[in-house]
Short mmCIF file of C-alpha atoms in Angstrom, two decimals:
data_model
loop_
_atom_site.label_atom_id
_atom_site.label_comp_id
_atom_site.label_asym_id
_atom_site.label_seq_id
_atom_site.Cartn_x
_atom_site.Cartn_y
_atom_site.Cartn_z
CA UNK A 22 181.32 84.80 99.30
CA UNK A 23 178.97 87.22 100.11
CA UNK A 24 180.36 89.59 102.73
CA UNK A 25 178.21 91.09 105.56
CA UNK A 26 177.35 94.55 105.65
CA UNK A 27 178.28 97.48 108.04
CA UNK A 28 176.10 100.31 107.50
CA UNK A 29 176.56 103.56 109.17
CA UNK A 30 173.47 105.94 109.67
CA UNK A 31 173.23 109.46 109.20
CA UNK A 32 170.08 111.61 110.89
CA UNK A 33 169.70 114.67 108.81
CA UNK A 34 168.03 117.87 109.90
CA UNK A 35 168.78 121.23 107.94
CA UNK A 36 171.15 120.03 106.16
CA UNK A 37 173.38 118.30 109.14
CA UNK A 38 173.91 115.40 110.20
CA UNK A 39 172.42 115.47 114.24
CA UNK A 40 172.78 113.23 116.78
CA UNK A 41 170.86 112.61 120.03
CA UNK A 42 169.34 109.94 122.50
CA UNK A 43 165.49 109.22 121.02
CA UNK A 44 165.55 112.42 119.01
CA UNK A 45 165.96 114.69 121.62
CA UNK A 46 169.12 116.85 122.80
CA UNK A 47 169.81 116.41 119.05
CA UNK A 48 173.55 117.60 118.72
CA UNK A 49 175.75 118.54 115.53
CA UNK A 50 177.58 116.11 114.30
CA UNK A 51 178.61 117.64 110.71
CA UNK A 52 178.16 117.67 107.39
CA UNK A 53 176.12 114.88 106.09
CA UNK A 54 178.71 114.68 102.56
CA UNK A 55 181.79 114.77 104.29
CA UNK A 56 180.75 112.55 107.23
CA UNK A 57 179.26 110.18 104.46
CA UNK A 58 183.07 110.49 102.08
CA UNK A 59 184.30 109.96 105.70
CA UNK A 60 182.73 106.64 106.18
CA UNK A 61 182.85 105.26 103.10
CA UNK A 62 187.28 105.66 103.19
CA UNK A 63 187.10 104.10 106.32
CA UNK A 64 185.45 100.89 105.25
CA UNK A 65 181.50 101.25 105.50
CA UNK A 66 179.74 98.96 103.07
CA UNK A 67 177.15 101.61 102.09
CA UNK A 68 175.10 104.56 103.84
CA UNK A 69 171.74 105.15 105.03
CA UNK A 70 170.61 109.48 105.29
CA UNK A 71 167.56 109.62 106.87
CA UNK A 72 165.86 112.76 106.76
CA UNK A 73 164.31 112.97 110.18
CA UNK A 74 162.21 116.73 109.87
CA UNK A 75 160.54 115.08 106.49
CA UNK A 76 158.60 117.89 105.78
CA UNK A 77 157.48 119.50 102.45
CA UNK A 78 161.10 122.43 102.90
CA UNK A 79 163.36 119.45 104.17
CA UNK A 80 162.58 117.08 101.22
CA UNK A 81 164.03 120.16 99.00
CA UNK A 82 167.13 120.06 100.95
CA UNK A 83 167.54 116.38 101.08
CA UNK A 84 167.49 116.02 96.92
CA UNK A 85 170.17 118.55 96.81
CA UNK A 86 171.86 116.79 99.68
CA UNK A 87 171.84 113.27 97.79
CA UNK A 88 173.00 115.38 94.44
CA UNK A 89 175.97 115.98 96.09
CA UNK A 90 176.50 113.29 98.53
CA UNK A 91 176.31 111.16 94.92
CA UNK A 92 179.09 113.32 93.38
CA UNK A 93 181.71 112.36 96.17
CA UNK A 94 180.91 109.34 97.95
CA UNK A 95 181.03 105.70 95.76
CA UNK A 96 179.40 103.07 97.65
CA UNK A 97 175.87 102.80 97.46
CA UNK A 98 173.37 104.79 99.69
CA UNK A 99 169.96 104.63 100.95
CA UNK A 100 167.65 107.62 101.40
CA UNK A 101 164.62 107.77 103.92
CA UNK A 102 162.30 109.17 106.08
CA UNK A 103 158.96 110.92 104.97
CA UNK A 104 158.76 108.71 101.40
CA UNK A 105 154.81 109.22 100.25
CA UNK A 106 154.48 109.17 96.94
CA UNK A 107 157.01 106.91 93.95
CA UNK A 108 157.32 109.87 92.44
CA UNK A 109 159.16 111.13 95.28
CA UNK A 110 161.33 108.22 95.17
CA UNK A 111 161.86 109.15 91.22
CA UNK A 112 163.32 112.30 92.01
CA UNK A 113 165.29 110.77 94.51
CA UNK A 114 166.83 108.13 92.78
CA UNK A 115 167.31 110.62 90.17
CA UNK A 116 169.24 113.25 91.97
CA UNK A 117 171.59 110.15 92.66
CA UNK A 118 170.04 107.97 95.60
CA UNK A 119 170.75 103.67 95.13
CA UNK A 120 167.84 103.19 96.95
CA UNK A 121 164.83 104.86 99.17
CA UNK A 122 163.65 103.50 102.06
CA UNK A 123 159.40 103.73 102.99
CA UNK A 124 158.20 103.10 105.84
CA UNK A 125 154.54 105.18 107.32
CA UNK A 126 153.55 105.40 103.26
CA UNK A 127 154.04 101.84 102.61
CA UNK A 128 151.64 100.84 105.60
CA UNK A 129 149.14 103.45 104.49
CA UNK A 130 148.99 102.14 100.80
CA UNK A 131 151.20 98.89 100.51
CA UNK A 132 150.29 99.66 96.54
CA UNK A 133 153.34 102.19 97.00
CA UNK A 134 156.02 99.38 97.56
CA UNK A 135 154.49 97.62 93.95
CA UNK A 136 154.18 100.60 91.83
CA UNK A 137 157.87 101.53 93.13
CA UNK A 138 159.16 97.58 92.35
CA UNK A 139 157.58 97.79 88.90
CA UNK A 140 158.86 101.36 88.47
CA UNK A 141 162.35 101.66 89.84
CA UNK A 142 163.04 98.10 90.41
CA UNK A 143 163.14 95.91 93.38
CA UNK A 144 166.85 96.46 94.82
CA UNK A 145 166.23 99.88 95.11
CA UNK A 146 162.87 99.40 96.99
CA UNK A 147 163.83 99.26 100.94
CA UNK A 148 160.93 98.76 103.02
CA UNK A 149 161.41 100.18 106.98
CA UNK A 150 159.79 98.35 109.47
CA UNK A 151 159.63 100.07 113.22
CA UNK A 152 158.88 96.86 115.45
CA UNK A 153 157.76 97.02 119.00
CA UNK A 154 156.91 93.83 121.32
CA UNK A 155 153.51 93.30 121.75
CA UNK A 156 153.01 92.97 125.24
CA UNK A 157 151.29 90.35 126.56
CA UNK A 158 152.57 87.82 124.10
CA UNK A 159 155.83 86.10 123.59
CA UNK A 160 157.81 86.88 120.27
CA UNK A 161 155.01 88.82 118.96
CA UNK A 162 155.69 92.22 117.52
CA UNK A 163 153.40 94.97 115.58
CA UNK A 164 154.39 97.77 113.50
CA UNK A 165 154.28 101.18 114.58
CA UNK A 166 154.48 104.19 112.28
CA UNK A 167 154.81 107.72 112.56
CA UNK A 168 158.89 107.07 113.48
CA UNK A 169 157.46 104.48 116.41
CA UNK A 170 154.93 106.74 117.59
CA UNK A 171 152.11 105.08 116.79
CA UNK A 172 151.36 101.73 117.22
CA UNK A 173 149.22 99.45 114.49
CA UNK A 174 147.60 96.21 114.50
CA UNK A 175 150.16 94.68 111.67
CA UNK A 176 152.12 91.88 112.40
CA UNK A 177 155.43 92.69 112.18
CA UNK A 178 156.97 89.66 110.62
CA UNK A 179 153.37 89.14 108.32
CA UNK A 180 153.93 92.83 107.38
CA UNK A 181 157.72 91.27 105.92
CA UNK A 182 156.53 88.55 103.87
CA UNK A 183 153.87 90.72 102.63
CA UNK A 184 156.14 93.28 101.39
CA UNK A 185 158.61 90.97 100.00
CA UNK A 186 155.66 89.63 97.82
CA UNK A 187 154.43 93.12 97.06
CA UNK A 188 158.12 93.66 95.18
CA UNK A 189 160.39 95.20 98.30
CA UNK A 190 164.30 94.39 97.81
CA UNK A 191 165.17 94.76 101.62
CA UNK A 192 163.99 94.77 104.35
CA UNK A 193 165.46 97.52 107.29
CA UNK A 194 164.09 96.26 110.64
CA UNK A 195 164.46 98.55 113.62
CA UNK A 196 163.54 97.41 117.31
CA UNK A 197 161.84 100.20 118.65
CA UNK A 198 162.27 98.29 121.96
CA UNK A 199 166.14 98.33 121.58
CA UNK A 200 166.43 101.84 119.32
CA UNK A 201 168.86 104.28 121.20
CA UNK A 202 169.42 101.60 124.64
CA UNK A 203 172.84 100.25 123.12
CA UNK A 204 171.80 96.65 124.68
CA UNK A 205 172.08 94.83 121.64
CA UNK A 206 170.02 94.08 118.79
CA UNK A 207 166.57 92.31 118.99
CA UNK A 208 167.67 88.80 117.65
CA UNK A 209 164.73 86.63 118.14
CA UNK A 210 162.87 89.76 115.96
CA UNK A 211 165.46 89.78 113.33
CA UNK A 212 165.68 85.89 113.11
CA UNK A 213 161.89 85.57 112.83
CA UNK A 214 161.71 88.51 109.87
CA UNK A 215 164.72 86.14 108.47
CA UNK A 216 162.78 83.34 108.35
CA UNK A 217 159.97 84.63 106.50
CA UNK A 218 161.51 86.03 103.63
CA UNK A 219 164.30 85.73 101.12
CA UNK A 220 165.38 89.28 100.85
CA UNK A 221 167.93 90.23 102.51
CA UNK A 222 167.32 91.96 106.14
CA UNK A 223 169.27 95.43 107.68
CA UNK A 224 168.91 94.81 111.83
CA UNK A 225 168.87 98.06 113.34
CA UNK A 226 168.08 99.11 117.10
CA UNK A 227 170.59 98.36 119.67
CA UNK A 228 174.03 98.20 118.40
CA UNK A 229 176.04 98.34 121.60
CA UNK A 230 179.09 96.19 122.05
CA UNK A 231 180.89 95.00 119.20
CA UNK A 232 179.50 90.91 120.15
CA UNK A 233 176.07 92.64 119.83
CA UNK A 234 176.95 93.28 116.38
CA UNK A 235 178.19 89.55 115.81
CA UNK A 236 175.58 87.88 117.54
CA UNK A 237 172.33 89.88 115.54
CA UNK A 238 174.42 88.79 111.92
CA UNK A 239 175.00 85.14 113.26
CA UNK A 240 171.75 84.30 115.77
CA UNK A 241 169.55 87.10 113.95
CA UNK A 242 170.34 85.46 110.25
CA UNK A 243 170.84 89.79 109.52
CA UNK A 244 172.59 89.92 106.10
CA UNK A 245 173.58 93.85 107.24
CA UNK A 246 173.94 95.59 110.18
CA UNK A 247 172.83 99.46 110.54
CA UNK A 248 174.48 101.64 113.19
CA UNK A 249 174.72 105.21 114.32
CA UNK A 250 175.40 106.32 117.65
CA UNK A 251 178.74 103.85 118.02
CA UNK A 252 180.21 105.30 114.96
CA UNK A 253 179.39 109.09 115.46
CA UNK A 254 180.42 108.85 118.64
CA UNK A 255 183.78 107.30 117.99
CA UNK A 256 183.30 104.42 120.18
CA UNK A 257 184.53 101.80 117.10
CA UNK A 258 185.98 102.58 113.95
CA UNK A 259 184.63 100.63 111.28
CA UNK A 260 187.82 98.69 110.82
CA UNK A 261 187.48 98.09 114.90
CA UNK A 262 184.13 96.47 113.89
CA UNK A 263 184.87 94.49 110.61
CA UNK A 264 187.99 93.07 112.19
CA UNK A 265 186.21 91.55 115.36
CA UNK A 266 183.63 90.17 113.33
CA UNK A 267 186.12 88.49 111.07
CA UNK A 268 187.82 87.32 113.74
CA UNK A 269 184.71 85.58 114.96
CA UNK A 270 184.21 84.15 111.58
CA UNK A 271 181.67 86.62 109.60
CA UNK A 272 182.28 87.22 106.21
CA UNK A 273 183.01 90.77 106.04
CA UNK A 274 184.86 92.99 103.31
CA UNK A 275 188.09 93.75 104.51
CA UNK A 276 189.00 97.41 104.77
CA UNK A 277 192.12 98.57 102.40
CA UNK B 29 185.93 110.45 75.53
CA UNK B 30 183.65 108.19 76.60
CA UNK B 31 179.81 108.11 76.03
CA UNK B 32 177.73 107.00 78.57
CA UNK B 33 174.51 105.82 76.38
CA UNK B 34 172.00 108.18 77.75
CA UNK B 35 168.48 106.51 77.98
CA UNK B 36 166.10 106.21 80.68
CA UNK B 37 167.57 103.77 83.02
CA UNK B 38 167.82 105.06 86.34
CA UNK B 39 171.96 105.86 87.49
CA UNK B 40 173.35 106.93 84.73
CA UNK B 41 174.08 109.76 86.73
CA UNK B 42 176.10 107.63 88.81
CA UNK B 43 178.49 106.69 86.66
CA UNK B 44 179.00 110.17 85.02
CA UNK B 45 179.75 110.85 88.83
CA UNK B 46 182.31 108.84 88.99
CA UNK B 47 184.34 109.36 85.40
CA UNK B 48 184.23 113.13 86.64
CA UNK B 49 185.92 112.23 90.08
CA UNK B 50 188.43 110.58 88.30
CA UNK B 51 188.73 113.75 85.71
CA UNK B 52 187.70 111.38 82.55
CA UNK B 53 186.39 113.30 79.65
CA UNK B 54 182.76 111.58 79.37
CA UNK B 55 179.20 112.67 77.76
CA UNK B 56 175.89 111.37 78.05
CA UNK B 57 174.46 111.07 74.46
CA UNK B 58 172.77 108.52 72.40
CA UNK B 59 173.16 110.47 69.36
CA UNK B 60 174.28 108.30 66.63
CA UNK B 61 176.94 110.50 65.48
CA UNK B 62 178.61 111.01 69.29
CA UNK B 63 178.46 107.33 69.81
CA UNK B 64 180.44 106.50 66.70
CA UNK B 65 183.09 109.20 67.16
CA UNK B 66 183.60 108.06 70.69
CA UNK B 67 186.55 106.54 72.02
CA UNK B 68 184.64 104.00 74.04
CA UNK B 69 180.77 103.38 75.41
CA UNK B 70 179.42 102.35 78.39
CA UNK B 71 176.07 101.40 78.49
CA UNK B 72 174.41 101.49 82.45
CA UNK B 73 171.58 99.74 83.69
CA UNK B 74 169.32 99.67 86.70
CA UNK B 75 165.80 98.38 85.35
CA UNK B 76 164.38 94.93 84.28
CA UNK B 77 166.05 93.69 81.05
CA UNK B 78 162.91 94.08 79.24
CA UNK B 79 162.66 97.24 79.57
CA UNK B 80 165.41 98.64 79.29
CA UNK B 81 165.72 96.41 75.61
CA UNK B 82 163.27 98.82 75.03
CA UNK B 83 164.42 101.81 76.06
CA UNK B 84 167.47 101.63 74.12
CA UNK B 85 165.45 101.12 71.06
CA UNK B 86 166.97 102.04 67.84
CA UNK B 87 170.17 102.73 69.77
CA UNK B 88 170.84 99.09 70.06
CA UNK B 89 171.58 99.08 66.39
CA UNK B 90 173.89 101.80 66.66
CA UNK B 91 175.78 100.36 69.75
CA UNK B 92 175.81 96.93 67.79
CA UNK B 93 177.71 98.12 64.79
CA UNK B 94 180.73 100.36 67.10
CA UNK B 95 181.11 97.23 68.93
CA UNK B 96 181.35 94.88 66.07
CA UNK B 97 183.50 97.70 64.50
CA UNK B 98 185.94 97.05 67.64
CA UNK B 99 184.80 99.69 69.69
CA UNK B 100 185.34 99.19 73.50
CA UNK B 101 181.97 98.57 75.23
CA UNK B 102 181.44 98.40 79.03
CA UNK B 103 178.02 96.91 80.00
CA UNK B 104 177.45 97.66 83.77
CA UNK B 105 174.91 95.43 85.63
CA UNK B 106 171.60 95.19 83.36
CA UNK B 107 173.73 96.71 80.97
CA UNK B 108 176.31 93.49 81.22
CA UNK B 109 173.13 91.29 80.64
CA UNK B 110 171.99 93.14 77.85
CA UNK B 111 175.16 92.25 76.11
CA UNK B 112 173.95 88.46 76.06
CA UNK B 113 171.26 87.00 73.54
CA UNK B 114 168.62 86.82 75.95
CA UNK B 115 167.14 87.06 78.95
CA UNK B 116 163.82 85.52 80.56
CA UNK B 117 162.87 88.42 82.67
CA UNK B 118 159.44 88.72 82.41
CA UNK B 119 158.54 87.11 79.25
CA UNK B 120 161.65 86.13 76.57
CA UNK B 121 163.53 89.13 75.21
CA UNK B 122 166.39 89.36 72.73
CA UNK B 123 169.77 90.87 74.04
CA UNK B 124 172.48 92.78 71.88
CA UNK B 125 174.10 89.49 70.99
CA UNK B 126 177.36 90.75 71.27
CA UNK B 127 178.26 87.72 73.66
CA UNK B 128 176.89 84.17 73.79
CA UNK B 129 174.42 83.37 76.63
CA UNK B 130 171.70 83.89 78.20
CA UNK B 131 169.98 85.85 81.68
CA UNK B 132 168.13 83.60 84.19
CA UNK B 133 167.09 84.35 87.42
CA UNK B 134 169.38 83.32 90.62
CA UNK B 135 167.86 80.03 91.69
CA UNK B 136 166.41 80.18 94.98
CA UNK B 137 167.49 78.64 98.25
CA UNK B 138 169.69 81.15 99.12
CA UNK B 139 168.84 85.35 99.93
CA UNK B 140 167.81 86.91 96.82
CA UNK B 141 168.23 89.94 95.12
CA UNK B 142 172.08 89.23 95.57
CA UNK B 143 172.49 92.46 97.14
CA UNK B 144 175.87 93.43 98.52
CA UNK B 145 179.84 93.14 98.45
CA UNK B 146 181.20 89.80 96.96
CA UNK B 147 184.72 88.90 95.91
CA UNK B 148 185.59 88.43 92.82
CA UNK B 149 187.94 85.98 90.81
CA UNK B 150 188.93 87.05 87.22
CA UNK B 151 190.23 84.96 85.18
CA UNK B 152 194.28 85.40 83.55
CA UNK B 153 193.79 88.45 81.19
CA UNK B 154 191.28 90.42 82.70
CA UNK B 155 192.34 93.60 81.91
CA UNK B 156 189.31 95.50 83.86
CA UNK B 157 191.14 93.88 87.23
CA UNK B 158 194.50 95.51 86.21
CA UNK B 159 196.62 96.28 89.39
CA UNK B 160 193.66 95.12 91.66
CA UNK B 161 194.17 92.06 93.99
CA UNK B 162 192.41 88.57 92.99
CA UNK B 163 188.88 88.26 95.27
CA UNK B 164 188.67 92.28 95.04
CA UNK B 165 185.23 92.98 96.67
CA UNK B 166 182.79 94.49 94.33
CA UNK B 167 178.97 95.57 94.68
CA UNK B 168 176.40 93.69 93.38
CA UNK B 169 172.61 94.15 93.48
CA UNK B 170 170.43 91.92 90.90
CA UNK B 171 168.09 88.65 90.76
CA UNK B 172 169.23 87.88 87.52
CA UNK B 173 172.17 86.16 86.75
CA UNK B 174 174.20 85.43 82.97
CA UNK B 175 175.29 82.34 81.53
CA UNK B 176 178.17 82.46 79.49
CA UNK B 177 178.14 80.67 76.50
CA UNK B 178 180.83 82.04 74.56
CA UNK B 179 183.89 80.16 74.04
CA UNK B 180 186.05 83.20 73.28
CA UNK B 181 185.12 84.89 76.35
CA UNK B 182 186.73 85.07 79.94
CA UNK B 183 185.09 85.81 82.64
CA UNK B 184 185.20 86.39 86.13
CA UNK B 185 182.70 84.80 88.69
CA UNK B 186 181.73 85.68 92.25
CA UNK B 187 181.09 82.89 94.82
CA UNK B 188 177.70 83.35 95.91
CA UNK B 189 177.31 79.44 97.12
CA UNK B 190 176.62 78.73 93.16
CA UNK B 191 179.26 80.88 90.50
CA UNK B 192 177.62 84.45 89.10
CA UNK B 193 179.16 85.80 85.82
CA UNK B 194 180.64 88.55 87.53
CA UNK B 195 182.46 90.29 84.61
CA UNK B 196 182.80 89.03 80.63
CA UNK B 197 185.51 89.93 78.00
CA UNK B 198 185.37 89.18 74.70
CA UNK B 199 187.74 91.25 72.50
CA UNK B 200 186.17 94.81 72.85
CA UNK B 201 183.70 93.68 74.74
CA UNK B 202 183.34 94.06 78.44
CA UNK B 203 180.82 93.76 81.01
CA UNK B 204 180.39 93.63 84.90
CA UNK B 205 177.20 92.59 86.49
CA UNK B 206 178.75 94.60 90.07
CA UNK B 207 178.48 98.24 90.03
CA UNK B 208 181.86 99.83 89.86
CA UNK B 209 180.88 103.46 90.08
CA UNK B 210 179.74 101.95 94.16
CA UNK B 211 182.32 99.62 94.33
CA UNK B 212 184.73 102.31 96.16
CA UNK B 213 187.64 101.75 95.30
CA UNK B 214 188.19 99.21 93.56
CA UNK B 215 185.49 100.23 91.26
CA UNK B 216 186.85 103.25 90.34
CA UNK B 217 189.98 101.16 89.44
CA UNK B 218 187.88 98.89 87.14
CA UNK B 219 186.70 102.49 85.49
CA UNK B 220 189.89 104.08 84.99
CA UNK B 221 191.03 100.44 83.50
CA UNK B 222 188.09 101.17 80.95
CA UNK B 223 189.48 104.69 80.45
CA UNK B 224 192.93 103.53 79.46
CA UNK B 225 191.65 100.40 77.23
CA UNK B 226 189.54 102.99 74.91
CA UNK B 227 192.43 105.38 74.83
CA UNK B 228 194.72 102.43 73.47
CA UNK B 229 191.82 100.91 70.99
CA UNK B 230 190.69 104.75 70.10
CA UNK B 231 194.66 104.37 68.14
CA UNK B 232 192.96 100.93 66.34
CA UNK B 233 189.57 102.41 65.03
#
């Protein structure tokens, strides 16, 4: 059986992995290879880096970060944050990256997530969606770009399907609403993106208690779950999480 | 040594990566006269079969006659299904032929790419699973899937609501559709397995 997958998140910024609450008060929290090697003993089912400066200097930094995250850590990893061009995404997946995650680009020219599919493959073609609730209207939410700054007319869940027919692999769906609050993942959001499309879908946004977790893979149909503050933050070990969830019946791979 | 057939595939980095961490002599080459002195080859794969049929191009011939010539050969994921006779992935394309079947795509109903950690179940004799636990999980990310034909060949499936070929063997000939160089691991297991099969077969050749 397929097993569910826990996916730990690393922000980068010069080279370090930060934390903070909505990116401010951003804190150390190490380096991004040994925090990765770290994770990936423990039990995570793969990594996501996402370079959150994604400037012209910090895409330098993040190449030779993936170079050598790729020489010690052997479970797959996504890179984002900043994506423009599938050339970008060459050198990427080149310098070692499974995959490379698009998000602002994608919405800009959708042609990026084809010529990418055609180029590189599918699998390694995540598209990032940053949801918000439209207000006004029930189980309705747009895309905003810009990491959630600024709102756009797109149908969130449209946006999906469309991608998914454009050639995207994955989807990774973060809840802008529920980003950084810890009070649990937006299921009827993650359900509905579910629903329209066959690829599998990362929920992100939220992760709080551990029955957050459980309910987004169960109620939200999520095939992964991505999570950062609860991890760097030591609230649950990985194990902690992959042995409630199996103990609520989810298919997860145990840790050795 | 082992060669790691060097053409434009994507990962083949990758898997160099992980032969290094586990201090195996490897090279990246697909120079005709490395491949045959090696002691085994893997050939890696992320791209659509077509393509990479192509890409390989004359060095199909070369791979061909070490593996017929007992060779060990590890195909990893399009790599695996390039070991078959064919695939359907946009438009019909001939495989290596080095195992009976054929590539299809994963019938739908159910999430697809196949993207993720799945247990495995090899069959008795699977010498890539050596000292690793039946249902292992290993990491798989494709669309397509193989059929295996081949009478003379075991192979290991993955329970994905219908069986996936997970992993083949036929003599000197091995393949896994998972990735094991991002399999953790238990991938790096099903490497160093490799390592110590060409080291025994380099005494046969």
């Amino acid at each position: 059986m397929l097993t569910k997958r826990i996916i730990p998140c690393l922000d980068v910024k010069d080279n370090r992995v930060v934390k903070g609450i909505n990116f401010l008060n951003l804190r150390d929290a190490g380096d991004p290879v040994e925090l990765g090697a770290r994770y990936s003993d423990e039990g995570a089912d793969e990594l996501v880096f996402l370079d959150i400066t994604a400037t012209i200097r910090s895409r330098k930094t993040i190449v030779d970060l993936v170079g050598h995250v790729a020489e010690k850590v052997f479970i797959p990893f996504t890179v984002g944050g900043g994506i423009r061009t599938a050339d970008e995404i060459d050198t990427l997946l080149r310098a070692g990256a499974d995959k490379c995650s698009i998000n602002t680009a994608a919405v800009l020219n959708p042609e990026i997530i084809a010529e990418s599919a055609e180029r590189f493959g599918c699998q390694c073609v995540v598209l990032a969606i940053d949801a918000r609730r439209t207000p006004g209207k029930k189980n309705k939410w747009h895309v905003t770009v810009k990491a959630g700054s600024e709102p756009t007319d797109i149908d969130a869940v449209e946006w999906a399907a469309r991608a998914e027919k454009l050639g995207a692999g994955e989807i990774l769906l973060t809840s802008m609403d529920a980003d950084g609050t810890k009070a649990g993942y937006d299921i009827e959001l993650t359900a509905a993106v579910a629903d329209a499309v066959t690829i599998p879908v990362i929920a992100s946004g939220g992760a709080g208690t551990l029955n957050s977790l459980a309910e987004v893979l169960k109620r939200g149909k999520a095939d992964a779950v991505l999570a950062a503050s609860i991890f760097h933050y030591s609230e649950y070990s990985i194990r902690q999480v992959k042995d409630y969830l199996a103990e609520k019946g989810i298919p997860v791979r145990p840790v050795s | 040594m082992i060669v790691v057939i060097d053409y434009n595939v994507g990962n083949v980095k990758s898997v160099r990566n992980a032969l290094d961490y586990l201090g195996l002599e490897d090279k990246l080459s697909a120079d005709a006269g490395d491949i045959e002195r090696a002691d085994g080859i893997i050939l890696p794969g992320v791209a659509a079969f077509g393509y990479a049929i192509k890409a390989l191009g004359d060095t199909a011939e070369v791979v061909k006659d070490v593996a017929r010539a007992g060779k060990p050969v590890l195909g990893i994921c399009v790599g695996f299904q390039l070991l078959f006779d064919r695939s359907c992935e946009m438009g019909e394309h001939e495989g290596l032929g080095l195992v009976a079947g054929d590539v299809r795509p994963i019938p739908p109903g159910r999430t697809i790419p196949h993207m993720g950690w799945n247990a495995v179940q090899p069959a008795e004799g699977m010498v890539l699973f050596d000292g690793l636990q039946d249902d292992e999980h290993f990491y798989f990310a494709h669309s397509y899937q193989a059929h295996v034909t081949d009478a003379d060949a075991k192979v290991a499936y993955a329970d994905y609501g219908i069986d996936i070929a997970a992993s083949v063997q036929k003599d000197n000939i091995f393949g896994v559709q998972f990735h094991p160089e991002k399999s953790s691991k238990a991938g790096l297991s099903v490497l160093r397995n490799f390592d110590r099969i060409c080291r025994n077969g380099a005494n046969r050749c």
